[in-house]
mmCIF file of C-alpha atoms in Angstrom:
data_model
loop_
_atom_site.group_PDB
_atom_site.id
_atom_site.type_symbol
_atom_site.label_atom_id
_atom_site.label_comp_id
_atom_site.label_asym_id
_atom_site.label_seq_id
_atom_site.Cartn_x
_atom_site.Cartn_y
_atom_site.Cartn_z
ATOM 1 C CA MET P 1 118.119 122.434 97.680
ATOM 2 C CA LYS P 2 120.715 121.257 100.150
ATOM 3 C CA HIS P 3 122.051 117.804 99.412
ATOM 4 C CA GLU P 4 122.076 115.932 102.717
ATOM 5 C CA GLU P 5 124.354 112.912 102.770
ATOM 6 C CA SER P 6 126.634 110.847 104.999
ATOM 7 C CA LYS P 7 129.868 109.048 104.349
ATOM 8 C CA ALA P 8 129.476 105.304 104.157
ATOM 9 C CA GLN P 9 132.192 102.671 104.167
ATOM 10 C CA GLY P 10 134.630 102.865 101.290
ATOM 11 C CA ASN P 11 134.279 106.661 101.213
ATOM 12 C CA VAL P 12 131.064 106.439 99.147
ATOM 13 C CA SER P 13 128.482 109.210 99.455
ATOM 14 C CA THR P 14 125.179 107.751 100.638
ATOM 15 C CA VAL P 15 122.004 109.748 100.175
ATOM 16 C CA MET P 16 120.062 110.334 103.414
ATOM 17 C CA ARG P 17 117.210 112.396 101.951
ATOM 18 C CA PHE P 18 115.534 112.507 98.583
ATOM 19 C CA VAL P 19 114.183 115.479 96.679
ATOM 20 C CA LEU P 20 110.904 114.816 94.851
ATOM 21 C CA LEU P 21 111.183 117.082 91.831
ATOM 22 C CA GLY P 22 107.533 116.521 90.967
ATOM 23 C CA PHE P 23 106.408 119.400 88.771
ATOM 24 C CA SER P 24 109.375 121.700 89.417
ATOM 25 C CA ASP P 25 109.937 121.901 85.651
ATOM 26 C CA LEU P 26 106.765 124.041 85.538
ATOM 27 C CA PRO P 27 107.794 126.918 87.852
ATOM 28 C CA ASN P 28 105.125 129.307 86.596
ATOM 29 C CA LEU P 29 102.311 126.831 87.225
ATOM 30 C CA GLN P 30 102.944 125.904 90.873
ATOM 31 C CA GLY P 31 99.947 127.870 92.192
ATOM 32 C CA PHE P 32 97.695 126.608 89.408
ATOM 33 C CA LEU P 33 98.759 122.994 90.017
ATOM 34 C CA PHE P 34 98.161 123.415 93.755
ATOM 35 C CA GLY P 35 94.606 124.533 92.981
ATOM 36 C CA VAL P 36 94.020 121.698 90.510
ATOM 37 C CA PHE P 37 95.282 118.965 92.836
ATOM 38 C CA SER P 38 93.392 120.451 95.798
ATOM 39 C CA MET P 39 90.189 120.370 93.766
ATOM 40 C CA ILE P 40 90.827 116.808 92.567
ATOM 41 C CA TYR P 41 91.503 115.694 96.151
ATOM 42 C CA MET P 42 88.315 117.268 97.493
ATOM 43 C CA ILE P 43 86.197 115.904 94.622
ATOM 44 C CA THR P 44 87.648 112.433 95.164
ATOM 45 C CA LEU P 45 86.932 112.501 98.901
ATOM 46 C CA ILE P 46 83.366 113.773 98.401
ATOM 47 C CA GLU P 47 82.471 111.374 95.562
ATOM 48 C CA ASN P 48 83.866 108.263 97.209
ATOM 49 C CA GLY P 49 82.492 109.331 100.591
ATOM 50 C CA LEU P 50 79.015 109.600 99.051
ATOM 51 C CA ILE P 51 79.328 106.101 97.595
ATOM 52 C CA ILE P 52 80.242 104.745 101.040
ATOM 53 C CA ILE P 53 77.323 106.600 102.681
ATOM 54 C CA ILE P 54 74.607 105.570 100.226
ATOM 55 C CA THR P 55 75.717 101.917 100.106
ATOM 56 C CA SER P 56 75.582 101.854 103.909
ATOM 57 C CA LEU P 57 72.219 103.604 104.339
ATOM 58 C CA ASP P 58 70.076 102.661 101.329
ATOM 59 C CA PRO P 59 68.280 99.290 101.753
ATOM 60 C CA ALA P 60 68.213 98.819 97.966
ATOM 61 C CA LEU P 61 72.013 98.758 97.938
ATOM 62 C CA GLN P 62 72.473 96.122 100.641
ATOM 63 C CA LYS P 63 73.876 93.665 98.120
ATOM 64 C CA PRO P 64 77.340 92.106 97.674
ATOM 65 C CA MET P 65 78.000 94.198 94.552
ATOM 66 C CA TYR P 66 77.604 97.449 96.496
ATOM 67 C CA PHE P 67 79.431 96.121 99.551
ATOM 68 C CA PHE P 68 82.490 95.640 97.349
ATOM 69 C CA LEU P 69 81.881 99.030 95.721
ATOM 70 C CA ALA P 70 81.982 100.653 99.175
ATOM 71 C CA ASN P 71 85.266 98.867 99.871
ATOM 72 C CA PHE P 72 86.579 100.093 96.534
ATOM 73 C CA SER P 73 85.634 103.690 97.363
ATOM 74 C CA SER P 74 87.311 103.386 100.780
ATOM 75 C CA LEU P 75 90.414 102.127 99.004
ATOM 76 C CA LYS P 76 90.415 105.103 96.646
ATOM 77 C CA ILE P 77 90.203 107.554 99.553
ATOM 78 C CA CYS P 78 93.246 105.868 101.111
ATOM 79 C CA TYR P 79 94.985 105.841 97.735
ATOM 80 C CA VAL P 80 94.825 109.589 97.109
ATOM 81 C CA THR P 81 95.607 110.365 100.760
ATOM 82 C CA VAL P 82 98.926 108.537 100.472
ATOM 83 C CA ASN P 83 100.098 110.780 97.617
ATOM 84 C CA VAL P 84 98.127 113.995 97.136
ATOM 85 C CA PRO P 85 98.765 115.711 100.529
ATOM 86 C CA ARG P 86 102.521 115.316 99.950
ATOM 87 C CA ILE P 87 102.140 116.821 96.468
ATOM 88 C CA LEU P 88 100.184 119.752 97.900
ATOM 89 C CA VAL P 89 102.800 120.407 100.612
ATOM 90 C CA ASN P 90 105.594 120.321 98.036
ATOM 91 C CA LEU P 91 103.743 122.741 95.749
ATOM 92 C CA TRP P 92 102.810 125.119 98.575
ATOM 93 C CA THR P 93 106.148 125.234 100.429
ATOM 94 C CA GLN P 94 108.470 124.474 97.495
ATOM 95 C CA ASP P 95 110.363 122.258 99.960
ATOM 96 C CA ARG P 96 110.461 118.969 98.088
ATOM 97 C CA SER P 97 112.819 117.060 100.380
ATOM 98 C CA ILE P 98 111.676 113.814 102.011
ATOM 99 C CA SER P 99 113.541 111.554 104.411
ATOM 100 C CA ILE P 100 114.322 108.004 103.375
ATOM 101 C CA LEU P 101 112.072 106.714 106.197
ATOM 102 C CA ASN P 102 109.107 108.816 105.033
ATOM 103 C CA CYS P 103 109.804 107.830 101.432
ATOM 104 C CA ALA P 104 109.845 104.133 102.369
ATOM 105 C CA THR P 105 106.617 104.541 104.371
ATOM 106 C CA GLN P 106 104.866 106.231 101.455
ATOM 107 C CA MET P 107 106.023 103.541 99.028
ATOM 108 C CA CYS P 108 104.972 100.720 101.363
ATOM 109 C CA PHE P 109 101.427 102.049 101.841
ATOM 110 C CA PHE P 110 101.128 102.761 98.121
ATOM 111 C CA LEU P 111 102.186 99.210 97.179
ATOM 112 C CA ILE P 112 99.866 97.635 99.754
ATOM 113 C CA LEU P 113 96.916 99.657 98.443
ATOM 114 C CA ALA P 114 97.829 98.839 94.826
ATOM 115 C CA ALA P 115 97.870 95.116 95.689
ATOM 116 C CA THR P 116 94.518 95.532 97.446
ATOM 117 C CA GLU P 117 93.051 97.136 94.328
ATOM 118 C CA CYS P 118 94.219 94.274 92.114
ATOM 119 C CA PHE P 119 92.623 91.662 94.377
ATOM 120 C CA LEU P 120 89.481 93.697 94.977
ATOM 121 C CA LEU P 121 88.889 94.153 91.251
ATOM 122 C CA ALA P 122 89.256 90.376 90.847
ATOM 123 C CA VAL P 123 86.764 89.787 93.673
ATOM 124 C CA MET P 124 84.287 92.201 92.067
ATOM 125 C CA ALA P 125 84.640 90.317 88.766
ATOM 126 C CA TYR P 126 83.978 87.037 90.598
ATOM 127 C CA ASP P 127 80.871 88.563 92.176
ATOM 128 C CA ARG P 128 79.538 89.502 88.716
ATOM 129 C CA TYR P 129 80.453 86.032 87.421
ATOM 130 C CA VAL P 130 78.394 84.276 90.108
ATOM 131 C CA ALA P 131 75.480 86.744 89.734
ATOM 132 C CA ILE P 132 75.211 86.253 85.960
ATOM 133 C CA CYS P 133 76.419 82.698 85.404
ATOM 134 C CA ASP P 134 74.950 81.037 88.508
ATOM 135 C CA PRO P 135 72.119 83.310 89.719
ATOM 136 C CA LEU P 136 70.205 80.583 91.569
ATOM 137 C CA HIS P 137 73.157 79.928 93.908
ATOM 138 C CA TYR P 138 74.224 83.565 94.152
ATOM 139 C CA PRO P 139 72.716 84.280 97.619
ATOM 140 C CA LEU P 140 74.340 81.110 98.959
ATOM 141 C CA VAL P 141 77.766 81.582 97.352
ATOM 142 C CA MET P 142 78.050 85.312 98.047
ATOM 143 C CA SER P 143 76.815 85.192 101.623
ATOM 144 C CA GLN P 144 77.556 88.007 104.053
ATOM 145 C CA SER P 145 80.389 86.064 105.678
ATOM 146 C CA MET P 146 81.897 85.149 102.299
ATOM 147 C CA CYS P 147 81.786 88.788 101.153
ATOM 148 C CA PHE P 148 83.506 89.888 104.360
ATOM 149 C CA GLN P 149 86.206 87.230 103.985
ATOM 150 C CA LEU P 150 86.850 88.149 100.339
ATOM 151 C CA ALA P 151 87.068 91.859 101.175
ATOM 152 C CA LEU P 152 89.330 91.258 104.169
ATOM 153 C CA GLY P 153 91.568 88.964 102.119
ATOM 154 C CA SER P 154 91.886 91.665 99.462
ATOM 155 C CA TRP P 155 92.945 94.244 102.049
ATOM 156 C CA VAL P 156 95.523 92.145 103.919
ATOM 157 C CA SER P 157 96.961 89.715 101.346
ATOM 158 C CA GLY P 158 99.533 92.139 99.998
ATOM 159 C CA ILE P 159 100.766 93.464 103.351
ATOM 160 C CA PRO P 160 103.610 90.990 104.148
ATOM 161 C CA VAL P 161 104.889 90.821 100.565
ATOM 162 C CA GLN P 162 104.889 94.571 100.017
ATOM 163 C CA ILE P 163 106.517 95.301 103.374
ATOM 164 C CA GLY P 164 109.228 92.806 102.407
ATOM 165 C CA GLN P 165 109.662 94.373 98.970
ATOM 166 C CA THR P 166 109.923 97.869 100.439
ATOM 167 C CA CYS P 167 112.538 96.758 102.978
ATOM 168 C CA GLN P 168 114.497 95.007 100.231
ATOM 169 C CA ILE P 169 114.583 98.149 98.077
ATOM 170 C CA PHE P 170 115.518 100.529 100.900
ATOM 171 C CA TYR P 171 118.326 98.298 102.137
ATOM 172 C CA LEU P 172 120.129 99.378 98.963
ATOM 173 C CA ASN P 173 122.697 102.162 99.080
ATOM 174 C CA PHE P 174 121.628 105.298 97.253
ATOM 175 C CA CYS P 175 124.759 107.001 96.040
ATOM 176 C CA ASN P 176 123.558 108.671 92.862
ATOM 177 C CA SER P 177 121.830 112.035 92.777
ATOM 178 C CA ASN P 178 119.234 112.428 95.519
ATOM 179 C CA GLN P 179 116.842 114.101 93.057
ATOM 180 C CA ILE P 180 113.877 111.917 92.052
ATOM 181 C CA ASN P 181 112.056 113.072 88.938
ATOM 182 C CA HIS P 182 108.673 112.000 90.231
ATOM 183 C CA PHE P 183 105.922 113.309 92.504
ATOM 184 C CA PHE P 184 105.943 110.387 94.968
ATOM 185 C CA CYS P 185 108.208 107.527 96.025
ATOM 186 C CA ASP P 186 107.571 104.823 93.444
ATOM 187 C CA ILE P 187 109.721 101.786 92.661
ATOM 188 C CA PRO P 188 111.162 102.656 89.194
ATOM 189 C CA PRO P 189 112.526 106.130 90.099
ATOM 190 C CA ILE P 190 113.870 104.898 93.456
ATOM 191 C CA LEU P 191 115.733 101.982 91.859
ATOM 192 C CA ARG P 192 117.352 104.410 89.430
ATOM 193 C CA GLN P 193 119.035 106.130 92.397
ATOM 194 C CA ALA P 194 120.609 102.936 93.765
ATOM 195 C CA CYS P 195 124.311 102.105 93.613
ATOM 196 C CA GLY P 196 125.695 99.107 91.773
ATOM 197 C CA ASP P 197 123.822 96.285 90.096
ATOM 198 C CA THR P 198 120.074 96.301 90.819
ATOM 199 C CA SER P 199 119.143 93.544 88.362
ATOM 200 C CA ALA P 200 118.201 91.093 91.150
ATOM 201 C CA HIS P 201 115.859 93.687 92.662
ATOM 202 C CA GLU P 202 114.356 94.425 89.257
ATOM 203 C CA VAL P 203 113.640 90.716 88.755
ATOM 204 C CA SER P 204 112.005 90.650 92.203
ATOM 205 C CA VAL P 205 109.835 93.640 91.245
ATOM 206 C CA TYR P 206 108.784 91.898 88.023
ATOM 207 C CA LEU P 207 107.910 88.666 89.846
ATOM 208 C CA ILE P 208 105.845 90.456 92.492
ATOM 209 C CA ALA P 209 104.157 92.557 89.807
ATOM 210 C CA MET P 210 103.285 89.361 87.953
ATOM 211 C CA LEU P 211 101.820 87.941 91.168
ATOM 212 C CA PHE P 212 99.759 90.997 92.090
ATOM 213 C CA VAL P 213 98.929 92.335 88.619
ATOM 214 C CA ALA P 214 99.002 89.490 86.103
ATOM 215 C CA VAL P 215 97.330 86.786 88.239
ATOM 216 C CA PRO P 216 94.303 88.913 89.280
ATOM 217 C CA PHE P 217 94.029 90.214 85.721
ATOM 218 C CA MET P 218 93.923 86.657 84.343
ATOM 219 C CA LEU P 219 91.217 85.770 86.880
ATOM 220 C CA ILE P 220 89.233 88.840 85.786
ATOM 221 C CA LEU P 221 89.714 87.904 82.137
ATOM 222 C CA ALA P 222 88.559 84.320 82.775
ATOM 223 C CA SER P 223 85.493 85.585 84.680
ATOM 224 C CA TYR P 224 84.474 87.942 81.890
ATOM 225 C CA CYS P 225 85.019 85.350 79.179
ATOM 226 C CA LYS P 226 82.483 83.181 80.984
ATOM 227 C CA ILE P 227 80.199 86.175 81.673
ATOM 228 C CA ILE P 228 80.174 87.290 78.026
ATOM 229 C CA SER P 229 79.549 83.735 76.881
ATOM 230 C CA THR P 230 76.564 83.494 79.244
ATOM 231 C CA ILE P 231 75.196 86.913 78.216
ATOM 232 C CA LEU P 232 75.315 86.017 74.524
ATOM 233 C CA ARG P 233 73.171 82.946 75.226
ATOM 234 C CA LEU P 234 70.395 84.999 76.821
ATOM 235 C CA PRO P 235 67.182 84.778 74.753
ATOM 236 C CA THR P 236 66.396 88.511 74.485
ATOM 237 C CA ALA P 237 68.387 91.585 73.522
ATOM 238 C CA GLN P 238 66.902 93.415 76.519
ATOM 239 C CA GLY P 239 68.240 90.752 78.859
ATOM 240 C CA GLN P 240 71.658 90.930 77.239
ATOM 241 C CA THR P 241 71.754 94.728 77.578
ATOM 242 C CA LYS P 242 70.713 94.626 81.235
ATOM 243 C CA ALA P 243 73.280 91.939 82.095
ATOM 244 C CA PHE P 244 76.094 93.713 80.298
ATOM 245 C CA SER P 245 75.245 97.085 81.884
ATOM 246 C CA THR P 246 76.040 95.641 85.329
ATOM 247 C CA CYS P 247 79.541 94.745 84.123
ATOM 248 C CA SER P 248 80.535 97.570 81.773
ATOM 249 C CA SER P 249 81.474 100.018 84.541
ATOM 250 C CA HIS P 250 83.727 97.472 86.200
ATOM 251 C CA LEU P 251 85.336 96.595 82.872
ATOM 252 C CA LEU P 252 86.178 100.256 82.224
ATOM 253 C CA VAL P 253 87.742 100.645 85.681
ATOM 254 C CA VAL P 254 89.759 97.454 85.155
ATOM 255 C CA ALA P 255 91.031 98.719 81.799
ATOM 256 C CA LEU P 256 92.091 102.098 83.253
ATOM 257 C CA PHE P 257 93.902 100.637 86.257
ATOM 258 C CA PHE P 258 95.559 97.546 84.785
ATOM 259 C CA GLY P 259 96.444 99.315 81.539
ATOM 260 C CA SER P 260 98.425 102.108 83.183
ATOM 261 C CA ALA P 261 99.886 99.874 85.935
ATOM 262 C CA THR P 262 101.059 97.228 83.442
ATOM 263 C CA VAL P 263 102.819 99.763 81.248
ATOM 264 C CA THR P 264 104.474 101.318 84.314
ATOM 265 C CA TYR P 265 105.806 98.181 86.001
ATOM 266 C CA LEU P 266 106.095 95.504 83.326
ATOM 267 C CA ARG P 267 107.629 97.349 80.391
ATOM 268 C CA PRO P 268 111.419 96.996 79.822
ATOM 269 C CA LYS P 269 113.689 99.276 81.834
ATOM 270 C CA SER P 270 115.169 100.706 78.613
ATOM 271 C CA ASN P 271 111.729 102.110 77.749
ATOM 272 C CA HIS P 272 111.287 103.923 81.054
ATOM 273 C CA SER P 273 111.283 107.698 81.000
ATOM 274 C CA ALA P 274 110.534 110.065 83.854
ATOM 275 C CA GLY P 275 107.876 111.951 81.888
ATOM 276 C CA THR P 276 106.001 108.791 80.880
ATOM 277 C CA ASP P 277 106.218 107.365 84.407
ATOM 278 C CA LYS P 278 104.746 110.550 85.895
ATOM 279 C CA LEU P 279 101.931 110.680 83.344
ATOM 280 C CA LEU P 280 100.944 107.045 83.873
ATOM 281 C CA SER P 281 101.205 107.421 87.645
ATOM 282 C CA LEU P 282 98.919 110.459 87.512
ATOM 283 C CA ILE P 283 96.321 108.322 85.737
ATOM 284 C CA TYR P 284 96.130 105.435 88.186
ATOM 285 C CA THR P 285 96.940 107.241 91.448
ATOM 286 C CA ILE P 286 95.024 110.525 91.080
ATOM 287 C CA VAL P 287 92.742 110.575 88.026
ATOM 288 C CA THR P 288 91.079 107.160 88.352
ATOM 289 C CA PRO P 289 90.128 107.605 92.056
ATOM 290 C CA MET P 290 88.250 110.747 90.964
ATOM 291 C CA VAL P 291 86.529 109.300 87.879
ATOM 292 C CA ASN P 292 85.670 105.845 89.276
ATOM 293 C CA PRO P 293 82.603 107.037 91.251
ATOM 294 C CA MET P 294 81.414 108.875 88.130
ATOM 295 C CA ILE P 295 81.803 105.711 86.064
ATOM 296 C CA TYR P 296 79.843 103.604 88.558
ATOM 297 C CA SER P 297 77.114 106.158 89.291
ATOM 298 C CA LEU P 298 76.457 107.324 85.733
ATOM 299 C CA ARG P 299 75.937 103.766 84.517
ATOM 300 C CA ASN P 300 74.071 102.393 87.525
ATOM 301 C CA LYS P 301 70.389 103.225 88.034
ATOM 302 C CA ASP P 302 70.385 101.975 91.633
ATOM 303 C CA VAL P 303 73.245 104.281 92.607
ATOM 304 C CA ILE P 304 71.624 107.265 90.839
ATOM 305 C CA ALA P 305 68.325 106.563 92.610
ATOM 306 C CA ALA P 306 70.074 106.337 95.983
ATOM 307 C CA LEU P 307 71.898 109.630 95.356
ATOM 308 C CA LYS P 308 68.614 111.339 94.438
ATOM 309 C CA LYS P 309 66.949 109.933 97.545
ATOM 310 C CA LEU P 310 69.829 111.203 99.707
ATOM 311 C CA SER P 311 69.679 114.671 98.175
ATOM 312 C CA LEU P 312 65.895 114.875 98.640
ATOM 313 C CA THR P 313 66.264 113.804 102.269
ATOM 314 C CA LYS P 314 68.772 116.612 102.882
ATOM 315 C CA ILE P 315 66.488 119.166 101.237
ATOM 316 C CA LYS P 316 63.569 118.155 103.461
#
């Protein structure tokens, strides 16, 4: 792969393009991986698209919980579209080069969507909190306008901060090897390519990660502490089971996303390794968007009923 570079001041080589190594260490599996990722991408689009369709068309799903679920599915479609097409092109053409501008654009969209997911998961936890802990006021608190405002806030809140963080990172000079041992432009592998001392940028990454990961996670944790406390006070075991079933899917999704994201961004730099970073990134950028609709549909009778109704309508 040709190393494209320019001469900066002080006669220092400055990288102008990166090479995403991705899965180049598996040369005999390129075709197989292309097939696997193509299948995952199509399954993810179909599953999440179905969730959006049934929550829009089925009257039984015209509730705040499913409005946020539709937003979550839309987010997951955007999420995989930021990364998977680039992976597929790299695997098909074996041309893994990417310009710094395209790399910065990919990172910016990825970070914005990741911030959106953190806030949206917190909003979904708040929705369950109000539904279980204050059911009499639920229609008033979670009105249509409030749901729209919460969803919109989740989508846009991270935009200015993440654009600023992306600009800050790409203002650095990249004078090390232009080869990035990753399958997309993520913060840890990009910072490893930068010249000089990047400690100030690393602190900035930690602070922003704490804002967009730790704060929503603490809100989710506080909501579920109150939810669990309320469920345990219900008089019947049947009532407890029904109340918990509406939350278990969300809890599993939260654990998958925040677990892998926390280990990726908040663990010490000395513990970072390219292989671990790629594995964790695969989990929360590609695997979870595919399994999330399965988690929600398999444990939700309303969603299963709506899917059956849709399939019967198509057959007729």
